[in-house]
Amino acid sequence: MELSKHRAITSMAFDSVPVLPPELISEILTRLPVKTLLKMRCVSKSMLSLISNPQFIKTHLKFSINNQQFTYHKLLFRNFDDENSLNSFGDRYRILGSCDGLICISRDILDLFLWNPTTRKVKKLPSSGINVSCEHDVDFSYGFGCCTDTDQCRIDYRVVEIVRKEHSCINRYYVSVYSLRSDSWKRMEEYPSIVFWDHSGKFVNGKLHWSAEDRVSDSKSTFFISSFDRANETFGNVALPGPEGEFFDHEVGCSGGNLCLFCYFENKMDVWVMKEYDVAESWTKITSIPTKDYEAWPIFISRDDEILVHESRSLVWFNSRDNTFTRPEVRIRCDAANNLGLYNESLVSPYFLEEPIDQ
């Protein structure tokens, strides 16, 4: 009797719960964090189907990008106590870039992976076919980001691999482009003999960017930013800001969707931001960071122009308003800046998306 009564009460309770339209359910789920959505996949088959739907994944990603108050940057680093962290990639790994929650990682020489650390899905990329006989005679530069197929209105994620081989003191570059949608590489024509200073390009305004040098002669060099448009698969140049002394190194960065440049001097690092893309006059120096030595690498610039810097195997915050350093509450030890990465959590899978994107 008691059991029947309990069932009747339970049935009445569920009957009183309003049934929400599917569109409203999807709208609500779009605003939830990724980790919450991953747990909700176990609620029912219909919930799993909705959250796994490519169109929902792209809608959730678009909402996160357009609503920064719901978006948090995650700092990725090697955690020796977490078996699901970067440990699975071994000791010789390098973070090459991130886009839409996916992280591109290289291991050893030519092993490349796309990894979503939130969903823990990983894909090893096929070989580009570059023949590497001796690692010491070869340099690599990479880039990773997304692009849109303008003809079919489909999104794709692409990896650019630039390999420099030294033959009799002559540098030759071989450029290959990987498409996640087709899961294949395309070889481009050999690139001119310039020097890429960045091992990983920065994705800004739909293009990849590396700091570069054109060695006209033994005594003369031209410095610039080399860009690669993955939609058209063409290279271009971006002018550097006006000279403020002779720096001995420079690195390209990204902040808030703007192109950045970090110029290294003997005891300081100048931080520049291009306020309007590809307009040389829009370069603005936001601060100069005093450095103890050359090993100081900016990781992240906040909206308040606070800069997270990797220096002396640790992380520090630099406040550009009062020129002070503070250490984060959580101490992180990292031997190299290229073992650190920033990403936003997403449901994007390291496999191609089948649905066309919204117009």
Short mmCIF file of C-alpha atoms in Angstrom, two decimals:
data_model
loop_
_atom_site.label_atom_id
_atom_site.label_comp_id
_atom_site.label_asym_id
_atom_site.label_seq_id
_atom_site.Cartn_x
_atom_site.Cartn_y
_atom_site.Cartn_z
CA MET A 1 0.00 0.00 0.00
CA GLU A 2 2.74 2.42 0.99
CA LEU A 3 4.69 1.59 -2.20
CA SER A 4 1.65 2.22 -4.39
CA LYS A 5 1.00 5.50 -2.62
CA HIS A 6 4.61 6.57 -3.12
CA ARG A 7 4.43 5.77 -6.83
CA ALA A 8 1.20 7.73 -7.17
CA ILE A 9 2.71 10.78 -5.47
CA THR A 10 5.84 10.52 -7.66
CA SER A 11 3.72 10.27 -10.79
CA MET A 12 1.71 13.33 -9.80
CA ALA A 13 4.91 15.25 -9.12
CA PHE A 14 6.31 14.50 -12.58
CA ASP A 15 2.97 15.29 -14.20
CA SER A 16 3.11 18.74 -12.63
CA VAL A 17 6.53 19.47 -14.12
CA PRO A 18 6.09 21.54 -17.30
CA VAL A 19 7.50 20.08 -20.51
CA LEU A 20 9.89 22.58 -22.04
CA PRO A 21 10.09 23.01 -25.82
CA PRO A 22 13.27 21.52 -27.36
CA GLU A 23 14.34 24.98 -28.56
CA LEU A 24 14.24 26.34 -25.02
CA ILE A 25 16.13 23.34 -23.65
CA SER A 26 18.84 23.88 -26.26
CA GLU A 27 18.95 27.60 -25.43
CA ILE A 28 19.45 26.83 -21.73
CA LEU A 29 22.12 24.21 -22.36
CA THR A 30 24.02 26.63 -24.59
CA ARG A 31 24.78 28.73 -21.51
CA LEU A 32 26.14 25.89 -19.39
CA PRO A 33 29.86 25.14 -18.88
CA VAL A 34 31.37 22.34 -20.92
CA LYS A 35 32.10 20.10 -17.95
CA THR A 36 28.47 20.34 -16.84
CA LEU A 37 27.33 19.36 -20.32
CA LEU A 38 29.69 16.38 -20.33
CA LYS A 39 28.04 15.11 -17.15
CA MET A 40 24.55 15.71 -18.55
CA ARG A 41 25.24 13.38 -21.47
CA CYS A 42 24.56 10.52 -19.06
CA VAL A 43 21.05 11.76 -18.21
CA SER A 44 19.31 10.24 -21.24
CA LYS A 45 19.83 9.20 -24.84
CA SER A 46 18.01 12.30 -26.07
CA MET A 47 20.28 14.53 -23.97
CA LEU A 48 23.36 12.73 -25.30
CA SER A 49 22.10 13.16 -28.85
CA LEU A 50 21.49 16.89 -28.36
CA ILE A 51 24.82 17.68 -26.70
CA SER A 52 26.73 15.61 -29.29
CA ASN A 53 24.99 17.27 -32.23
CA PRO A 54 27.51 19.21 -34.37
CA GLN A 55 25.14 22.14 -34.75
CA PHE A 56 24.68 22.41 -30.97
CA ILE A 57 28.45 22.23 -30.47
CA LYS A 58 28.95 25.15 -32.86
CA THR A 59 26.10 27.12 -31.29
CA HIS A 60 27.61 26.59 -27.83
CA LEU A 61 31.04 27.65 -29.11
CA LYS A 62 29.63 30.75 -30.81
CA PHE A 63 27.82 31.78 -27.62
CA SER A 64 30.99 31.35 -25.57
CA ILE A 65 33.02 33.46 -27.99
CA ASN A 66 30.44 36.26 -28.17
CA ASN A 67 29.80 36.34 -24.41
CA GLN A 68 33.16 36.76 -22.73
CA GLN A 69 31.62 36.84 -19.24
CA PHE A 70 30.86 33.16 -19.71
CA THR A 71 34.34 32.38 -21.03
CA TYR A 72 37.42 31.63 -18.95
CA HIS A 73 40.93 31.11 -20.23
CA LYS A 74 42.43 27.85 -19.02
CA LEU A 75 46.17 27.55 -18.50
CA LEU A 76 47.50 24.21 -19.68
CA PHE A 77 50.74 22.91 -18.20
CA ARG A 78 52.30 19.59 -17.36
CA ASN A 79 50.96 18.15 -14.10
CA PHE A 80 52.95 15.13 -12.99
CA ASP A 81 50.16 14.09 -10.61
CA ASP A 82 47.46 13.98 -13.30
CA GLU A 83 47.51 10.97 -15.60
CA ASN A 84 45.13 12.74 -18.00
CA SER A 85 47.35 15.80 -18.46
CA LEU A 86 50.19 16.34 -20.93
CA ASN A 87 52.07 13.37 -19.48
CA SER A 88 50.59 11.10 -22.13
CA PHE A 89 52.58 12.99 -24.79
CA GLY A 90 55.92 12.16 -23.17
CA ASP A 91 58.79 14.50 -22.31
CA ARG A 92 59.58 15.94 -25.75
CA TYR A 93 56.37 17.77 -26.53
CA ARG A 94 55.60 21.33 -27.54
CA ILE A 95 52.30 23.21 -27.54
CA LEU A 96 51.95 24.76 -30.99
CA GLY A 97 48.68 26.62 -30.59
CA SER A 98 45.04 26.43 -29.64
CA CYS A 99 41.77 27.26 -31.35
CA ASP A 100 38.17 26.69 -30.26
CA GLY A 101 39.22 24.44 -27.39
CA LEU A 102 41.48 22.27 -29.56
CA ILE A 103 45.22 22.21 -28.90
CA CYS A 104 47.86 21.31 -31.46
CA ILE A 105 50.82 19.47 -29.95
CA SER A 106 54.04 18.17 -31.46
CA ARG A 107 55.99 15.26 -30.02
CA ASP A 108 59.59 14.44 -30.86
CA ILE A 109 60.16 15.58 -34.45
CA LEU A 110 57.16 15.06 -36.70
CA ASP A 111 54.42 13.54 -34.51
CA LEU A 112 51.47 15.94 -34.43
CA PHE A 113 48.27 15.68 -32.40
CA LEU A 114 45.00 17.57 -32.03
CA TRP A 115 43.71 17.31 -28.48
CA ASN A 116 40.69 18.57 -26.60
CA PRO A 117 41.82 18.46 -22.95
CA THR A 118 38.26 19.04 -21.71
CA THR A 119 36.64 16.11 -23.51
CA ARG A 120 39.97 14.17 -23.50
CA LYS A 121 39.60 13.30 -27.17
CA VAL A 122 42.83 13.16 -29.16
CA LYS A 123 43.68 12.58 -32.80
CA LYS A 124 47.13 11.79 -34.18
CA LEU A 125 47.64 13.45 -37.53
CA PRO A 126 49.02 11.59 -40.53
CA SER A 127 52.57 12.33 -41.62
CA SER A 128 53.11 15.26 -43.96
CA GLY A 129 55.59 13.19 -45.94
CA ILE A 130 58.61 15.41 -45.25
CA ASN A 131 61.79 13.33 -45.24
CA VAL A 132 63.94 14.30 -42.25
CA SER A 133 67.32 12.60 -42.22
CA CYS A 134 69.01 14.61 -39.47
CA GLU A 135 67.14 16.55 -36.79
CA HIS A 136 70.02 18.99 -36.23
CA ASP A 137 69.94 20.22 -39.85
CA VAL A 138 66.21 20.93 -39.78
CA ASP A 139 64.04 23.59 -38.14
CA PHE A 140 60.27 23.48 -37.80
CA SER A 141 57.62 26.18 -37.50
CA TYR A 142 53.94 25.43 -37.13
CA GLY A 143 50.61 27.18 -37.04
CA PHE A 144 47.12 26.07 -36.09
CA GLY A 145 43.70 27.68 -36.47
CA CYS A 146 40.35 27.54 -38.21
CA CYS A 147 39.11 28.83 -41.52
CA THR A 148 35.85 28.88 -43.45
CA ASP A 149 35.25 27.35 -46.85
CA THR A 150 33.60 30.31 -48.58
CA ASP A 151 32.16 28.15 -51.37
CA GLN A 152 30.43 25.58 -49.19
CA CYS A 153 30.23 27.64 -45.96
CA ARG A 154 31.91 24.94 -43.90
CA ILE A 155 34.40 25.35 -41.10
CA ASP A 156 37.73 23.56 -41.15
CA TYR A 157 40.74 23.36 -38.84
CA ARG A 158 44.16 23.47 -40.46
CA VAL A 159 47.76 22.97 -39.44
CA VAL A 160 50.60 24.66 -41.30
CA GLU A 161 54.00 22.97 -41.18
CA ILE A 162 57.08 24.90 -42.32
CA VAL A 163 60.27 22.86 -42.51
CA ARG A 164 63.67 24.43 -43.07
CA LYS A 165 66.40 22.22 -44.47
CA GLU A 166 69.97 23.44 -44.69
CA HIS A 167 71.75 22.37 -47.87
CA SER A 168 75.30 23.69 -48.31
CA CYS A 169 74.53 26.74 -46.15
CA ILE A 170 71.40 27.48 -48.23
CA ASN A 171 68.07 27.41 -46.43
CA ARG A 172 65.11 25.86 -48.21
CA TYR A 173 61.60 25.92 -46.82
CA TYR A 174 58.93 23.32 -47.46
CA VAL A 175 55.37 24.28 -46.59
CA SER A 176 52.55 21.77 -46.07
CA VAL A 177 48.95 22.44 -45.01
CA TYR A 178 46.84 19.85 -43.21
CA SER A 179 43.04 19.92 -43.41
CA LEU A 180 41.13 18.26 -40.59
CA ARG A 181 38.04 17.96 -42.77
CA SER A 182 39.85 15.98 -45.47
CA ASP A 183 42.37 14.45 -43.03
CA SER A 184 45.16 15.02 -45.55
CA TRP A 185 48.17 17.23 -46.28
CA LYS A 186 48.73 19.49 -49.27
CA ARG A 187 52.27 20.44 -50.27
CA MET A 188 52.83 24.05 -51.29
CA GLU A 189 55.65 25.50 -53.34
CA GLU A 190 58.99 25.96 -51.60
CA TYR A 191 59.09 29.09 -49.53
CA PRO A 192 61.85 31.72 -50.00
CA SER A 193 64.93 31.60 -47.84
CA ILE A 194 63.84 33.58 -44.79
CA VAL A 195 64.23 32.81 -41.11
CA PHE A 196 61.17 32.14 -38.95
CA TRP A 197 61.90 33.09 -35.35
CA ASP A 198 58.69 31.70 -33.87
CA HIS A 199 58.22 27.94 -33.69
CA SER A 200 54.44 28.39 -33.42
CA GLY A 201 52.38 30.97 -35.29
CA LYS A 202 49.68 33.09 -33.68
CA PHE A 203 46.17 33.04 -35.12
CA VAL A 204 44.78 36.57 -35.56
CA ASN A 205 42.15 37.91 -37.97
CA GLY A 206 41.89 34.60 -39.80
CA LYS A 207 45.64 34.42 -40.47
CA LEU A 208 48.70 32.85 -38.88
CA HIS A 209 51.64 35.08 -37.94
CA TRP A 210 55.32 34.46 -37.21
CA SER A 211 58.17 36.86 -36.51
CA ALA A 212 60.58 36.57 -39.41
CA GLU A 213 63.87 37.84 -40.78
CA ASP A 214 65.04 38.25 -44.35
CA ARG A 215 68.82 38.12 -44.38
CA VAL A 216 69.63 40.24 -47.39
CA SER A 217 73.37 39.86 -46.77
CA ASP A 218 75.76 38.87 -44.00
CA SER A 219 75.60 42.40 -42.62
CA LYS A 220 72.01 43.40 -43.39
CA SER A 221 68.68 41.92 -42.31
CA THR A 222 65.06 43.00 -42.61
CA PHE A 223 62.68 42.11 -39.79
CA PHE A 224 58.94 41.74 -40.31
CA ILE A 225 55.93 39.61 -39.43
CA SER A 226 55.13 36.86 -41.90
CA SER A 227 51.43 36.03 -42.26
CA PHE A 228 49.66 33.08 -43.84
CA ASP A 229 46.07 33.22 -45.04
CA ARG A 230 44.78 29.68 -44.79
CA ALA A 231 41.65 30.37 -46.79
CA ASN A 232 43.69 31.49 -49.82
CA GLU A 233 46.86 29.62 -48.78
CA THR A 234 49.04 32.65 -49.48
CA PHE A 235 51.82 34.35 -47.52
CA GLY A 236 52.08 38.06 -46.80
CA ASN A 237 53.93 40.55 -44.60
CA VAL A 238 52.87 42.78 -41.72
CA ALA A 239 55.00 45.82 -40.92
CA LEU A 240 56.63 46.18 -37.52
CA PRO A 241 56.09 49.27 -35.34
CA GLY A 242 58.46 52.20 -35.69
CA PRO A 243 61.98 51.70 -34.31
CA GLU A 244 62.62 52.54 -30.66
CA GLY A 245 66.14 51.22 -30.45
CA GLU A 246 67.73 48.05 -31.74
CA PHE A 247 66.17 44.93 -30.22
CA PHE A 248 67.93 41.57 -30.41
CA ASP A 249 64.81 39.42 -30.59
CA HIS A 250 61.09 39.74 -31.17
CA GLU A 251 58.08 37.48 -30.80
CA VAL A 252 54.51 37.62 -32.10
CA GLY A 253 51.57 37.29 -29.73
CA CYS A 254 47.81 37.71 -29.54
CA SER A 255 45.61 39.56 -27.06
CA GLY A 256 41.87 40.11 -27.27
CA GLY A 257 41.88 39.31 -30.97
CA ASN A 258 44.64 41.85 -31.67
CA LEU A 259 48.11 41.17 -33.01
CA CYS A 260 50.89 41.79 -30.46
CA LEU A 261 54.63 42.12 -30.70
CA PHE A 262 57.16 41.63 -27.93
CA CYS A 263 60.54 43.27 -28.54
CA TYR A 264 63.46 42.16 -26.38
CA PHE A 265 66.26 44.48 -25.33
CA GLU A 266 69.14 43.97 -22.92
CA ASN A 267 67.12 44.65 -19.77
CA LYS A 268 63.53 45.20 -20.87
CA MET A 269 60.77 43.89 -23.10
CA ASP A 270 58.48 46.28 -25.00
CA VAL A 271 54.88 45.17 -25.51
CA TRP A 272 53.10 46.44 -28.63
CA VAL A 273 49.48 45.93 -29.73
CA MET A 274 48.13 46.51 -33.25
CA LYS A 275 44.77 48.18 -32.58
CA GLU A 276 43.63 47.91 -36.22
CA TYR A 277 44.78 44.89 -38.16
CA ASP A 278 47.36 45.46 -40.91
CA VAL A 279 47.46 49.21 -40.25
CA ALA A 280 51.06 50.02 -39.32
CA GLU A 281 50.08 53.35 -37.75
CA SER A 282 47.84 51.56 -35.24
CA TRP A 283 50.77 49.91 -33.42
CA THR A 284 50.61 51.09 -29.79
CA LYS A 285 53.19 50.40 -27.10
CA ILE A 286 51.27 49.58 -23.93
CA THR A 287 54.19 48.99 -21.57
CA SER A 288 57.83 48.04 -21.06
CA ILE A 289 58.59 45.14 -18.75
CA PRO A 290 61.95 45.14 -16.94
CA THR A 291 63.63 41.77 -17.34
CA LYS A 292 66.47 40.14 -15.48
CA ASP A 293 67.57 38.15 -18.48
CA TYR A 294 66.41 36.99 -21.89
CA GLU A 295 64.24 34.17 -20.51
CA ALA A 296 61.05 36.18 -20.07
CA TRP A 297 58.07 35.21 -22.18
CA PRO A 298 54.58 36.78 -22.07
CA ILE A 299 51.79 34.22 -21.81
CA PHE A 300 48.60 36.25 -21.50
CA ILE A 301 47.44 39.89 -21.46
CA SER A 302 44.31 40.60 -19.41
CA ARG A 303 41.67 43.21 -20.17
CA ASP A 304 43.29 45.42 -17.52
CA ASP A 305 46.63 45.16 -19.34
CA GLU A 306 48.07 42.88 -16.68
CA ILE A 307 50.54 40.51 -18.28
CA LEU A 308 51.24 36.95 -17.22
CA VAL A 309 54.95 36.36 -17.79
CA HIS A 310 56.98 33.16 -17.71
CA GLU A 311 60.32 34.04 -16.16
CA SER A 312 62.96 31.95 -14.42
CA ARG A 313 60.86 28.76 -14.59
CA SER A 314 57.89 30.36 -12.86
CA LEU A 315 54.91 32.61 -13.59
CA VAL A 316 54.48 36.22 -12.46
CA TRP A 317 51.89 38.93 -13.09
CA PHE A 318 53.17 42.30 -14.30
CA ASN A 319 50.93 45.30 -13.63
CA SER A 320 51.53 47.82 -16.41
CA ARG A 321 49.85 50.63 -14.45
CA ASP A 322 52.27 50.69 -11.52
CA ASN A 323 55.09 48.53 -12.95
CA THR A 324 54.92 45.93 -10.18
CA PHE A 325 55.29 42.16 -10.15
CA THR A 326 53.13 39.77 -8.13
CA ARG A 327 53.17 35.99 -8.04
CA PRO A 328 49.93 34.04 -8.56
CA GLU A 329 48.41 32.42 -5.50
CA VAL A 330 48.94 29.04 -7.12
CA ARG A 331 52.63 28.42 -7.77
CA ILE A 332 53.37 26.68 -11.06
CA ARG A 333 56.83 25.49 -12.01
CA CYS A 334 57.42 25.14 -15.73
CA ASP A 335 60.83 24.78 -17.33
CA ALA A 336 59.89 26.22 -20.73
CA ALA A 337 57.27 28.64 -22.01
CA ASN A 338 56.47 26.38 -24.97
CA ASN A 339 55.22 23.81 -22.45
CA LEU A 340 52.43 26.22 -21.48
CA GLY A 341 49.25 26.92 -23.38
CA LEU A 342 46.01 28.87 -23.09
CA TYR A 343 42.70 27.54 -24.29
CA ASN A 344 38.95 27.91 -23.82
CA GLU A 345 36.88 24.88 -22.92
CA SER A 346 34.67 23.61 -25.74
CA LEU A 347 32.90 20.52 -27.04
CA VAL A 348 34.69 20.67 -30.39
CA SER A 349 35.99 17.26 -31.39
CA PRO A 350 39.42 16.77 -33.02
CA TYR A 351 37.57 15.45 -36.06
CA PHE A 352 35.83 17.35 -38.83
CA LEU A 353 32.35 18.81 -38.33
CA GLU A 354 29.82 17.56 -40.83
CA GLU A 355 27.22 20.31 -40.63
CA PRO A 356 27.53 23.60 -42.61
CA ILE A 357 28.06 26.68 -40.49
CA ASP A 358 25.43 29.38 -40.07
CA GLN A 359 25.45 32.26 -42.51
#
